[in-house]
Amino acid sequence: MRNTPVLGTAGALCLSLALASGAGAATVYTGDVIQGKRVISQLDVADLEPGKKHSFYFQGVQMGTGQHWYLPVVVAKGAKPGKRILLISGVHGDEVSPVDAVQRAMAQLDPAQMSGTVTAVYDVSRPAKEGVTRMWPIAQWGGQLIDLNRVWPGNEAGGNAPTRHAGLVFNRLFKPNADYALDFHTAATGGDFAAFIFAKLSKPEIRSMALLYPIEQIKSDPGYAGTLETSLVDAGIPALTIEIGGPRYFDKRMIPMFVEGTMNVLKHHKVIDGPMGRTSKEAGTFFGDAFHTVRATHGGFLELRVDLRSKVAAGQVVAVQRNSFGEIVREYKTEVAGEISTLQRDAMIEPGTRVVQVLFDSPDAKCDGDGCGEDGPDYVE
Ligand SMILES: [Zn+2]
């Protein structure tokens, strides 16, 4: 099979114009094949054969060696036209339940029976995945760690490799192929998260997707600059940030909730048929529009007095902290009533570390609508 289209001058001009405009550009095959998968540098699901699953490596940014980072992409292209849904995992490298959840959702799809397209993307922050770390390590400036979920929508001409990588992925893979997008995460290493979704609930198309998940907590959230969710929403693509518990392991209790919710979303958009599964209604999901973050004031060893989803009252002790002599140096209390959404699993912590975050319904009118957002160190995904 010939992978590289041969183009005349007019064709090449056409292609470069299409690339410049993003949407509607043809899939570009580099001609490389890696581990049996064809390599692409631009995806347009419109030109893939319907009724089939297609697997590719998407060519991301180069490393210092001149070699590229590649992202696994699987496209389930329905026999009939319809909505295009994007499932994203691996923006952070220590978060693995998203991989399992997306793989399980994709395994349930039969393109011959589908109307529309589901595209799954894995290992978005490939060097972070290799190190099982949140951050992307770069060599520039003597070595730095970059959080890929703070640089979206990226910039193909940006000042470091992950920013350029995000630009390539956003412009040539995500944006031209998504009517709706779901970005799957977990807590970062050292922490833990309930079965949770961040969603801009004032937008009806986002709200209706979030409510289809039979999960534990949903936060009405205005979004955070540089995150993929916010960049997708700003580009007109309704999106959710999904949190499947803790990092580094498959959460076998939570993953099925998110697979069921994702299949519900596909049914909602008429990509697949079938009866709707359980939703937030049946699950009794707890809703809030603000986080109260309890942050460590001292170093020492943390003993939690609550767990994820614990219902807490204002003034309740959520943790105590001891020094190396075993003396209590601090009691940590929540100032608000609500449910515990995130907590610190690492027992030995530095001052400034988040101890817990409490999801609550803020009486502050400014949190009505899309909720109140967090400051940089308090936004956690
Ligand atoms: Zn994450």
PDB file of C-alpha atoms in Angstrom, residues 4-138:
ATOM      1  CA  THR A   4       2.380   8.895   0.934  1.00  0.00           C
ATOM      2  CA  PRO A   5       0.001  10.631  -1.433  1.00  0.00           C
ATOM      3  CA  VAL A   6       1.712  11.875  -4.583  1.00  0.00           C
ATOM      4  CA  LEU A   7       0.549  15.408  -5.183  1.00  0.00           C
ATOM      5  CA  GLY A   8       0.964  17.770  -8.073  1.00  0.00           C
ATOM      6  CA  THR A   9       1.613  21.463  -7.428  1.00  0.00           C
ATOM      7  CA  ALA A  10      -2.109  22.197  -7.232  1.00  0.00           C
ATOM      8  CA  GLY A  11      -2.636  19.285  -4.858  1.00  0.00           C
ATOM      9  CA  ALA A  12       0.260  20.358  -2.660  1.00  0.00           C
ATOM     10  CA  LEU A  13      -1.064  23.911  -2.532  1.00  0.00           C
ATOM     11  CA  CYS A  14      -4.492  22.576  -1.675  1.00  0.00           C
ATOM     12  CA  LEU A  15      -3.043  20.434   1.110  1.00  0.00           C
ATOM     13  CA  SER A  16      -1.003  23.283   2.584  1.00  0.00           C
ATOM     14  CA  LEU A  17      -4.076  25.549   2.563  1.00  0.00           C
ATOM     15  CA  ALA A  18      -6.086  22.808   4.210  1.00  0.00           C
ATOM     16  CA  LEU A  19      -3.367  22.312   6.841  1.00  0.00           C
ATOM     17  CA  ALA A  20      -3.279  26.021   7.551  1.00  0.00           C
ATOM     18  CA  SER A  21      -7.007  26.036   8.166  1.00  0.00           C
ATOM     19  CA  GLY A  22      -6.969  22.866  10.323  1.00  0.00           C
ATOM     20  CA  ALA A  23     -10.426  21.344   9.872  1.00  0.00           C
ATOM     21  CA  GLY A  24     -11.095  19.459   6.679  1.00  0.00           C
ATOM     22  CA  ALA A  25      -7.463  18.658   6.055  1.00  0.00           C
ATOM     23  CA  ALA A  26      -6.849  15.187   4.710  1.00  0.00           C
ATOM     24  CA  THR A  27      -5.144  12.559   6.814  1.00  0.00           C
ATOM     25  CA  VAL A  28      -1.410  12.840   6.162  1.00  0.00           C
ATOM     26  CA  TYR A  29       0.596   9.600   6.163  1.00  0.00           C
ATOM     27  CA  THR A  30       4.312  10.157   6.740  1.00  0.00           C
ATOM     28  CA  GLY A  31       5.151   6.871   5.007  1.00  0.00           C
ATOM     29  CA  ASP A  32       6.608   5.427   8.227  1.00  0.00           C
ATOM     30  CA  VAL A  33       5.284   2.276   9.868  1.00  0.00           C
ATOM     31  CA  ILE A  34       6.088   1.596  13.541  1.00  0.00           C
ATOM     32  CA  GLN A  35       5.270  -1.733  15.181  1.00  0.00           C
ATOM     33  CA  GLY A  36       2.888  -2.395  12.297  1.00  0.00           C
ATOM     34  CA  LYS A  37       0.991   0.882  12.703  1.00  0.00           C
ATOM     35  CA  ARG A  38       1.007   3.534  10.016  1.00  0.00           C
ATOM     36  CA  VAL A  39       2.298   6.919  11.140  1.00  0.00           C
ATOM     37  CA  ILE A  40       0.219  10.044  10.531  1.00  0.00           C
ATOM     38  CA  SER A  41       1.025  13.695  11.126  1.00  0.00           C
ATOM     39  CA  GLN A  42      -2.548  14.911  10.538  1.00  0.00           C
ATOM     40  CA  LEU A  43      -5.845  13.109  11.037  1.00  0.00           C
ATOM     41  CA  ASP A  44      -9.132  13.691   9.267  1.00  0.00           C
ATOM     42  CA  VAL A  45     -11.540  10.932  10.250  1.00  0.00           C
ATOM     43  CA  ALA A  46     -13.740  11.923   7.277  1.00  0.00           C
ATOM     44  CA  ASP A  47     -11.394  10.220   4.818  1.00  0.00           C
ATOM     45  CA  LEU A  48     -11.126   6.894   6.706  1.00  0.00           C
ATOM     46  CA  GLU A  49     -13.047   3.848   5.504  1.00  0.00           C
ATOM     47  CA  PRO A  50     -16.420   3.621   7.330  1.00  0.00           C
ATOM     48  CA  GLY A  51     -17.508   0.593   9.360  1.00  0.00           C
ATOM     49  CA  LYS A  52     -13.989  -0.203  10.572  1.00  0.00           C
ATOM     50  CA  LYS A  53     -11.502   0.412  13.360  1.00  0.00           C
ATOM     51  CA  HIS A  54      -8.259   2.106  12.337  1.00  0.00           C
ATOM     52  CA  SER A  55      -5.032   2.251  14.348  1.00  0.00           C
ATOM     53  CA  PHE A  56      -2.242   4.774  13.876  1.00  0.00           C
ATOM     54  CA  TYR A  57       0.699   6.382  15.558  1.00  0.00           C
ATOM     55  CA  PHE A  58       0.349  10.176  15.491  1.00  0.00           C
ATOM     56  CA  GLN A  59       3.719  11.902  15.059  1.00  0.00           C
ATOM     57  CA  GLY A  60       4.247  14.408  17.853  1.00  0.00           C
ATOM     58  CA  VAL A  61       7.136  16.723  18.584  1.00  0.00           C
ATOM     59  CA  GLN A  62      10.782  15.804  18.089  1.00  0.00           C
ATOM     60  CA  MET A  63      13.205  15.133  20.928  1.00  0.00           C
ATOM     61  CA  GLY A  64      16.775  16.382  21.108  1.00  0.00           C
ATOM     62  CA  THR A  65      17.933  13.335  19.186  1.00  0.00           C
ATOM     63  CA  GLY A  66      15.761  14.356  16.262  1.00  0.00           C
ATOM     64  CA  GLN A  67      13.421  11.418  16.837  1.00  0.00           C
ATOM     65  CA  HIS A  68       9.716  11.955  17.521  1.00  0.00           C
ATOM     66  CA  TRP A  69       7.283  11.110  20.280  1.00  0.00           C
ATOM     67  CA  TYR A  70       4.379   9.073  18.867  1.00  0.00           C
ATOM     68  CA  LEU A  71       0.816   8.769  20.235  1.00  0.00           C
ATOM     69  CA  PRO A  72      -1.347   5.671  19.757  1.00  0.00           C
ATOM     70  CA  VAL A  73      -4.640   6.622  18.060  1.00  0.00           C
ATOM     71  CA  VAL A  74      -7.590   4.262  17.490  1.00  0.00           C
ATOM     72  CA  VAL A  75     -10.520   5.442  15.367  1.00  0.00           C
ATOM     73  CA  ALA A  76     -13.820   3.540  15.403  1.00  0.00           C
ATOM     74  CA  LYS A  77     -15.397   4.935  12.228  1.00  0.00           C
ATOM     75  CA  GLY A  78     -19.102   4.163  12.088  1.00  0.00           C
ATOM     76  CA  ALA A  79     -20.758   2.725   8.988  1.00  0.00           C
ATOM     77  CA  LYS A  80     -23.102   5.727   9.047  1.00  0.00           C
ATOM     78  CA  PRO A  81     -22.275   9.400   9.581  1.00  0.00           C
ATOM     79  CA  GLY A  82     -22.872  11.086  12.921  1.00  0.00           C
ATOM     80  CA  LYS A  83     -21.209  12.887  15.802  1.00  0.00           C
ATOM     81  CA  ARG A  84     -17.478  12.629  16.430  1.00  0.00           C
ATOM     82  CA  ILE A  85     -16.457  11.892  20.013  1.00  0.00           C
ATOM     83  CA  LEU A  86     -12.880  12.144  21.272  1.00  0.00           C
ATOM     84  CA  LEU A  87     -11.631  10.099  24.251  1.00  0.00           C
ATOM     85  CA  ILE A  88      -8.278  11.309  25.617  1.00  0.00           C
ATOM     86  CA  SER A  89      -5.957   9.660  28.135  1.00  0.00           C
ATOM     87  CA  GLY A  90      -2.367  10.211  29.183  1.00  0.00           C
ATOM     88  CA  VAL A  91      -2.071  13.996  29.399  1.00  0.00           C
ATOM     89  CA  HIS A  92      -0.431  13.137  32.746  1.00  0.00           C
ATOM     90  CA  GLY A  93       1.960  10.173  32.803  1.00  0.00           C
ATOM     91  CA  ASP A  94       1.188   8.686  36.230  1.00  0.00           C
ATOM     92  CA  GLU A  95      -2.559   8.330  35.558  1.00  0.00           C
ATOM     93  CA  VAL A  96      -3.370   4.866  34.245  1.00  0.00           C
ATOM     94  CA  SER A  97      -7.035   4.122  35.029  1.00  0.00           C
ATOM     95  CA  PRO A  98      -7.911   6.433  32.092  1.00  0.00           C
ATOM     96  CA  VAL A  99      -6.068   4.062  29.735  1.00  0.00           C
ATOM     97  CA  ASP A 100      -8.089   1.079  30.951  1.00  0.00           C
ATOM     98  CA  ALA A 101     -11.404   2.970  30.905  1.00  0.00           C
ATOM     99  CA  VAL A 102     -10.888   4.234  27.343  1.00  0.00           C
ATOM    100  CA  GLN A 103      -9.690   0.827  26.126  1.00  0.00           C
ATOM    101  CA  ARG A 104     -12.758  -0.842  27.665  1.00  0.00           C
ATOM    102  CA  ALA A 105     -15.120   1.689  26.063  1.00  0.00           C
ATOM    103  CA  MET A 106     -13.445   1.188  22.665  1.00  0.00           C
ATOM    104  CA  ALA A 107     -13.664  -2.615  23.014  1.00  0.00           C
ATOM    105  CA  GLN A 108     -17.458  -2.354  23.258  1.00  0.00           C
ATOM    106  CA  LEU A 109     -17.751  -0.545  19.922  1.00  0.00           C
ATOM    107  CA  ASP A 110     -18.717  -2.242  16.673  1.00  0.00           C
ATOM    108  CA  PRO A 111     -18.148   0.319  13.885  1.00  0.00           C
ATOM    109  CA  ALA A 112     -20.522  -1.598  11.574  1.00  0.00           C
ATOM    110  CA  GLN A 113     -23.355  -0.693  13.972  1.00  0.00           C
ATOM    111  CA  MET A 114     -22.252   2.891  14.688  1.00  0.00           C
ATOM    112  CA  SER A 115     -23.413   6.277  13.381  1.00  0.00           C
ATOM    113  CA  GLY A 116     -20.493   8.612  13.891  1.00  0.00           C
ATOM    114  CA  THR A 117     -16.903   8.252  15.005  1.00  0.00           C
ATOM    115  CA  VAL A 118     -15.136   7.610  18.300  1.00  0.00           C
ATOM    116  CA  THR A 119     -11.434   8.454  18.405  1.00  0.00           C
ATOM    117  CA  ALA A 120      -9.295   7.261  21.320  1.00  0.00           C
ATOM    118  CA  VAL A 121      -5.887   8.827  21.971  1.00  0.00           C
ATOM    119  CA  TYR A 122      -3.368   7.414  24.467  1.00  0.00           C
ATOM    120  CA  ASP A 123       0.019   8.482  25.868  1.00  0.00           C
ATOM    121  CA  VAL A 124      -0.466  12.169  25.021  1.00  0.00           C
ATOM    122  CA  SER A 125       2.426  13.109  27.335  1.00  0.00           C
ATOM    123  CA  ARG A 126       4.610  10.260  26.211  1.00  0.00           C
ATOM    124  CA  PRO A 127       7.846  11.112  28.106  1.00  0.00           C
ATOM    125  CA  ALA A 128       5.826  11.552  31.301  1.00  0.00           C
ATOM    126  CA  LYS A 129       4.213   8.168  30.644  1.00  0.00           C
ATOM    127  CA  GLU A 130       7.622   6.530  30.256  1.00  0.00           C
ATOM    128  CA  GLY A 131       8.668   7.891  33.657  1.00  0.00           C
ATOM    129  CA  VAL A 132       5.232   7.269  35.258  1.00  0.00           C
ATOM    130  CA  THR A 133       5.266  10.911  36.341  1.00  0.00           C
ATOM    131  CA  ARG A 134       2.847  13.804  36.069  1.00  0.00           C
ATOM    132  CA  MET A 135       5.361  16.108  34.401  1.00  0.00           C
ATOM    133  CA  TRP A 136       7.075  16.134  30.990  1.00  0.00           C
ATOM    134  CA  PRO A 137      10.871  16.465  31.445  1.00  0.00           C
ATOM    135  CA  ILE A 138      12.714  18.752  29.028  1.00  0.00           C
TER     136      ILE A 138
END
